Amino acid sequence: MSDAQYALGRKVISAALRAGVAWTRRLEEPRAWHEISCMHGVILGHLPLGTGPETPAGLVGNLTRPLRSWIPLDWPALPAEMGDLVILEDGHDQQATQLTEEAIEVGCSYLEVLFDPATGGLDGGRDWLPTWSWQTAEQTEHAVYRQLANGSQSQYVAGRLMLVEVPTGTEDSILEEYARRGGARMQVYRPLPAERSCVRGGAVWWWPCPVCAYPMRLTGELLRCDFLPHQRKARVLLRPGRRPGDPPEVVNGPPGLAACRGEGVLCLDWPVWRHLTVPGLTEVDLMRWLERKGLEVERWSEMDSWDVGVTLPDGRCLVDVKDVANEQSIIDRPPRAKTIVVPSYRSEQVKPLRAALEPDGYAVHTVASFKRLVSAQLQRGAA
C-alpha cells in the first residue's frame, strides 16, 4: 500500500464526511454551505488539476456514490472499504437525507486532521460540527489521557474502567460512580443527543445498546447502535406505544430491551465512546476471562503503555488489544506490547498483521485464538 495514497484517501474521506454532515444540517445551520464549500476546496486541493467535482453542489451530489466512482485515487492499492464508502443515503426526500451507517462507522475510522493551527490553518467547522466528524481517534485518546494521567495508576485504571462500564447516567449517579471508584473526574459526558432519544407525552425516552449500553440512534422507526459489529444484536424496529404518551415499543429486539427515561441523562461524548469505550469492551472482557482462569492481571500498566499484562506458565505476556476498522493503522504504528489481539469479528486482519509484524517479533491473535493459547499453556502447566 502506498503511504501517500493512504494519507490522501484519509484526507478525502475526512472532507467528504464533513461535507455530508454539513448537508444534513443545512436547514438549521447557516454555516453549512460555507463548510461544504470549504470541504470542496480541500478535496480539489488534494487531487490532480481538472479532476473531482466542479462545484460544491456537485460534491454533494457525489456523496451518494462510492468514493471510487468519483475520486481519482489508486483504489486497488487501498483498503476496499475506503473506495466503497458512501457518505449520504440516496433517498428521494432531499430534505431528510441522512448519513449512511458506513459514513459514521467506517468514515470515522479514517478521520484525518485537515487544518493545522501551528501553520496558521483555521478550522471554523469545529465551532459547530459534532466532535465525531472531525476529532481523530488519536486526538480523543490524548484528550482523555491528559485527564486521566494526573492521578495514580489505580486512579487511571478506575477511570478507564468507568469509560467502559458507565457510558450513561444522570449527573448525580456519575458523581457517585466517581466517588465509589476513586477515579479522576473527566469532562467526557454530554446531554443525551436528540438523535438518540424521542419525546412522547412530554417525557424523554432512550434505548441502550444491549452490547455496550450506549444510547442507540433512532431514525424513524429504526433503532440501531452506531458500531456495526453490535448491530447483529442491536438493530431494532419500533412501533407506537399502546396509549398516547407511551414510548415506542420494541418489535424485534433482544429480550429485556425497553425504553429508559431520559430526563437529565448524560452520555459519553461520541468520540470517547467510539474510540475508548468500544475497544475497551474487548479489553475488559479479556481481562476478566484471564482472572477467572486464576491469573493475576495488570490492567493498562504504566498508564496504558500496554493493555494487559499477565504471567503465563510460559512467561510474562504483554498484550495490546486493537479494535480498529483497518489493520494498516496498527502496521504503521506497532504497539509496545509484542502480543497483538484483535476481536474475533476482525479475524480477517490476522493474516496481513502477521505478514507485516511477525518478522519484527510480534505475535498476532484473535481473542478466541489467544484464549485457546492461554488455556493450552495452563493445561500443560497443570500436567
XYZ file of C-alpha atoms in Angstrom:
383
model
C 0.000 0.000 0.000
C 1.301 3.473 -0.891
C 1.645 5.602 2.228
C 0.995 8.720 0.164
C -2.203 7.308 -1.354
C -3.410 6.084 2.028
C -2.855 9.512 3.602
C -4.583 11.143 0.631
C -7.541 8.777 0.978
C -7.899 9.714 4.635
C -7.902 13.425 3.790
C -10.560 12.936 1.130
C -12.748 10.820 3.428
C -12.445 13.392 6.203
C -13.502 16.236 3.911
C -16.330 14.239 2.319
C -17.664 13.193 5.720
C -17.668 16.758 6.999
C -19.427 17.946 3.860
C -22.032 15.221 4.362
C -22.632 16.214 7.987
C -22.974 19.856 6.954
C -25.511 18.898 4.272
C -27.712 17.078 6.789
C -27.729 20.225 8.971
C -28.120 22.847 6.281
C -31.735 23.691 7.161
C -30.930 24.785 10.715
C -27.288 25.823 10.394
C -26.454 28.933 8.314
C -22.758 27.969 8.174
C -23.459 24.629 6.462
C -22.920 25.808 2.872
C -19.709 27.570 3.853
C -18.462 24.283 5.328
C -19.457 22.380 2.188
C -17.575 24.932 0.074
C -14.506 24.624 2.302
C -14.556 20.825 2.049
C -14.981 21.086 -1.722
C -11.801 23.152 -1.759
C -9.977 20.651 0.470
C -10.851 17.770 -1.855
C -9.858 19.623 -5.014
C -6.642 20.730 -3.338
C -5.609 17.094 -2.905
C -6.486 15.934 -6.431
C -4.851 16.466 -9.836
C -5.933 19.649 -11.617
C -9.200 19.231 -13.505
C -10.422 16.216 -11.529
C -13.065 15.913 -8.849
C -16.465 17.663 -8.594
C -16.550 21.090 -10.233
C -18.786 22.815 -7.664
C -19.841 22.408 -4.006
C -23.275 21.311 -5.240
C -21.567 18.726 -7.420
C -19.701 17.491 -4.360
C -22.976 16.966 -2.505
C -24.431 15.114 -5.482
C -21.493 12.713 -5.489
C -21.762 11.916 -1.778
C -24.471 9.329 -2.562
C -21.979 7.375 -4.688
C -18.969 5.236 -3.685
C -15.820 7.325 -3.407
C -14.037 5.211 -6.013
C -16.579 6.286 -8.651
C -15.749 9.989 -8.466
C -12.396 10.437 -6.712
C -9.331 9.524 -8.845
C -7.099 7.600 -6.435
C -5.232 4.311 -6.738
C -8.149 2.449 -5.168
C -6.892 -1.114 -5.887
C -3.926 -0.326 -3.648
C -6.140 0.915 -0.780
C -8.488 -0.908 1.613
C -11.685 -1.793 -0.247
C -13.901 -0.168 2.370
C -12.315 3.217 1.604
C -13.291 3.111 -2.055
C -16.690 1.583 -1.304
C -17.605 4.288 1.194
C -20.844 6.182 0.517
C -21.456 9.247 2.689
C -25.141 10.106 2.140
C -28.167 7.890 1.647
C -29.612 8.102 -1.860
C -33.220 8.876 -0.923
C -35.981 10.666 -2.817
C -36.596 13.140 0.011
C -33.640 15.535 -0.199
C -34.939 17.403 2.838
C -34.408 14.322 5.026
C -31.187 12.899 3.561
C -29.169 11.120 6.253
C -25.641 9.876 6.629
C -25.155 6.211 5.827
C -24.215 3.797 8.599
C -20.837 3.285 6.936
C -20.164 7.028 6.945
C -20.464 7.069 10.714
C -18.629 3.818 11.435
C -16.090 3.352 8.632
C -15.615 7.024 7.819
C -14.773 7.934 11.399
C -12.055 5.297 11.414
C -10.170 7.229 8.735
C -10.547 10.783 10.030
C -7.542 12.999 9.498
C -6.671 16.494 10.721
C -7.441 18.852 7.833
C -6.205 22.146 9.260
C -3.036 22.788 11.237
C -3.285 25.764 13.646
C 0.535 25.665 14.001
C 0.861 26.799 10.388
C -1.951 29.318 10.507
C -4.738 26.988 9.416
C -8.154 27.713 10.894
C -10.880 25.127 11.283
C -14.129 27.038 11.658
C -16.177 23.852 11.399
C -15.109 22.861 14.898
C -17.287 25.662 16.250
C -20.492 23.807 15.343
C -19.842 20.422 13.735
C -20.199 17.426 16.083
C -16.844 16.369 17.504
C -17.071 12.886 15.990
C -16.941 14.377 12.481
C -13.527 15.986 12.937
C -11.864 14.590 16.064
C -9.497 11.740 15.251
C -9.027 8.684 17.431
C -5.581 9.944 18.405
C -6.939 13.350 19.430
C -9.664 11.735 21.523
C -7.240 9.369 23.229
C -4.786 12.159 24.008
C -7.514 14.430 25.381
C -8.813 11.727 27.727
C -5.301 10.612 28.643
C -4.461 14.135 29.828
C -7.422 13.994 32.193
C -6.554 10.525 33.491
C -2.791 10.820 33.772
C -2.806 13.414 36.568
C -3.564 10.771 39.196
C -2.074 7.473 40.282
C -2.014 4.209 38.340
C -5.008 2.947 40.338
C -6.951 6.114 39.522
C -6.047 5.687 35.859
C -7.398 2.127 35.865
C -10.555 3.244 37.695
C -11.113 5.936 35.075
C -10.599 3.590 32.139
C -12.989 1.050 33.628
C -15.590 3.748 34.142
C -15.457 4.671 30.461
C -16.354 1.060 29.660
C -18.859 0.364 32.419
C -20.657 3.724 32.777
C -21.498 5.088 29.313
C -24.610 6.885 30.610
C -26.095 8.256 33.809
C -27.510 11.319 35.486
C -25.086 13.890 36.844
C -25.690 12.643 40.395
C -25.190 8.974 39.516
C -21.993 9.742 37.584
C -20.593 11.709 40.528
C -21.451 8.768 42.797
C -19.555 6.428 40.470
C -16.501 8.681 40.544
C -16.576 8.672 44.350
C -17.153 4.911 44.605
C -14.422 4.001 42.126
C -11.863 6.569 43.252
C -11.133 7.694 39.704
C -10.284 11.183 38.494
C -13.252 13.171 37.205
C -13.306 13.598 33.437
C -15.088 16.101 31.228
C -16.419 13.450 28.860
C -20.190 13.319 29.453
C -22.703 15.313 27.391
C -26.502 15.726 27.414
C -28.392 12.960 25.632
C -28.415 13.923 21.902
C -31.740 14.404 20.158
C -30.988 11.657 17.592
C -30.652 9.139 20.455
C -33.956 9.894 22.154
C -37.587 10.642 21.487
C -40.241 12.681 23.281
C -43.692 11.242 23.960
C -46.274 12.917 26.135
C -43.703 15.344 27.489
C -41.363 12.520 28.569
C -37.939 11.765 27.066
C -37.053 8.146 26.233
C -33.931 6.338 25.029
C -32.743 2.760 24.445
C -29.369 1.271 25.489
C -27.440 -0.939 23.088
C -27.613 -4.469 24.563
C -23.876 -4.893 23.893
C -22.295 -1.608 25.028
C -25.225 0.137 26.820
C -24.635 3.348 24.847
C -27.804 5.140 23.638
C -28.789 3.806 20.241
C -29.500 6.101 17.294
C -33.176 6.494 16.352
C -34.014 7.098 12.686
C -37.728 6.948 12.002
C -38.793 3.520 13.272
C -35.276 2.054 13.167
C -33.158 1.871 16.293
C -29.520 0.825 15.981
C -26.119 1.038 17.605
C -23.612 3.086 15.599
C -20.989 0.345 15.913
C -21.658 -2.074 13.067
C -20.497 -5.288 14.836
C -23.036 -4.566 17.594
C -25.891 -4.330 15.119
C -26.214 -8.103 14.969
C -27.754 -7.778 18.435
C -28.867 -4.179 18.267
C -30.818 -3.369 15.113
C -34.379 -2.906 16.243
C -37.711 -1.794 14.811
C -40.131 0.204 16.931
C -43.898 0.626 16.825
C -46.095 3.253 18.505
C -46.891 2.753 22.178
C -50.238 1.286 23.182
C -51.516 4.548 24.655
C -50.888 8.202 23.745
C -47.759 9.357 25.531
C -46.311 5.848 25.893
C -42.810 5.339 24.498
C -42.480 3.368 21.252
C -42.354 -0.381 21.794
C -39.635 -2.727 20.579
C -40.812 -5.059 17.799
C -37.890 -7.423 17.220
C -35.254 -6.589 19.804
C -33.459 -8.861 22.254
C -35.296 -9.865 25.442
C -35.337 -7.181 28.087
C -34.698 -4.238 25.762
C -37.045 -1.441 26.785
C -37.187 2.332 26.760
C -35.475 4.231 29.584
C -36.426 7.649 30.889
C -34.084 10.287 29.528
C -34.675 13.383 31.656
C -31.315 14.605 32.950
C -29.427 11.708 31.352
C -25.871 12.276 30.163
C -23.850 10.010 27.900
C -20.224 9.824 26.863
C -19.194 12.131 24.068
C -19.428 10.082 20.844
C -15.668 10.029 20.040
C -14.892 8.870 23.581
C -17.433 6.069 23.302
C -16.259 5.022 19.828
C -12.501 5.213 20.354
C -12.199 4.201 24.033
C -15.392 2.514 25.257
C -15.899 0.199 22.277
C -12.346 -1.233 22.198
C -12.384 -1.198 25.999
C -15.205 -3.740 25.960
C -12.905 -6.305 24.346
C -10.030 -5.386 26.662
C -12.082 -5.719 29.844
C -13.729 -8.943 28.685
C -10.288 -10.472 28.108
C -9.003 -9.231 31.474
C -11.931 -10.774 33.305
C -11.561 -14.061 31.431
C -7.887 -14.262 32.431
C -8.787 -13.521 36.050
C -11.405 -16.273 36.046
C -8.612 -18.600 34.964
C -6.839 -17.731 38.204
C -4.228 -15.473 36.599
C -3.084 -12.145 38.008
C -3.751 -9.385 35.517
C -2.136 -5.958 35.241
C -4.582 -3.509 33.675
C -3.334 -0.700 31.417
C 0.107 -0.854 33.036
C 2.282 2.257 33.218
C -0.808 4.282 32.359
C -1.606 2.402 29.181
C 1.840 1.559 27.856
C 0.067 -1.720 27.096
C -3.432 -3.005 27.777
C -2.959 -6.320 29.570
C -0.039 -7.771 31.462
C -0.309 -11.396 32.572
C 2.158 -14.057 33.746
C 1.541 -17.361 31.975
C 3.271 -20.703 32.554
C 5.494 -19.926 29.540
C 6.431 -16.483 30.867
C 5.145 -12.935 31.166
C 2.971 -11.745 28.295
C 2.201 -8.127 27.434
C -0.888 -7.679 25.273
C -2.284 -4.800 23.257
C -5.905 -5.231 22.184
C -6.644 -3.496 18.881
C -10.199 -2.914 17.645
C -9.811 -0.748 14.539
C -11.536 -0.837 11.174
C -8.320 -1.202 9.185
C -5.162 -3.021 10.211
C -2.914 -0.553 8.388
C -3.090 1.836 11.343
C -1.608 -0.937 13.531
C 1.091 -1.728 10.980
C 2.015 1.946 10.685
C 2.357 2.336 14.461
C 3.013 -1.040 16.093
C 2.299 -1.150 19.840
C 4.890 -1.551 22.542
C 3.465 -4.907 23.616
C 4.628 -7.748 21.374
C 1.345 -9.669 21.512
C -1.487 -8.118 19.498
C -5.045 -9.362 19.981
C -7.940 -8.325 17.727
C -11.647 -9.069 18.305
C -12.835 -12.279 16.739
C -15.141 -10.277 14.437
C -11.977 -8.817 12.869
C -10.328 -12.189 12.183
C -9.584 -11.174 8.570
C -6.943 -8.778 9.937
C -4.799 -11.528 11.436
C -3.145 -12.660 8.198
C -1.954 -9.215 6.981
C -0.887 -8.252 10.509
C 1.181 -11.407 10.846
C 2.765 -10.893 7.447
C 3.769 -7.340 8.338
C 4.688 -7.651 12.015
C 5.820 -11.196 12.796
C 9.281 -10.519 11.278
C 9.677 -7.874 14.000
C 8.847 -10.333 16.764
C 5.112 -9.737 17.125
C 2.534 -12.443 17.738
C -0.983 -11.778 16.429
C -4.182 -13.488 17.611
C -7.912 -13.114 17.673
C -9.455 -13.090 21.143
C -10.622 -16.662 20.583
C -7.205 -17.948 19.453
C -5.418 -16.139 22.297
C -7.775 -17.745 24.810
C -7.009 -21.147 23.286
C -3.292 -20.414 23.588
C -3.625 -19.464 27.254
C -5.803 -22.498 28.021
C -3.254 -24.801 26.386
C -0.436 -23.314 28.478
C -2.456 -23.699 31.669
C -3.211 -27.328 30.839
C 0.473 -28.050 30.228
C 1.386 -26.286 33.451
C -1.113 -28.381 35.408
C 0.032 -31.676 33.876
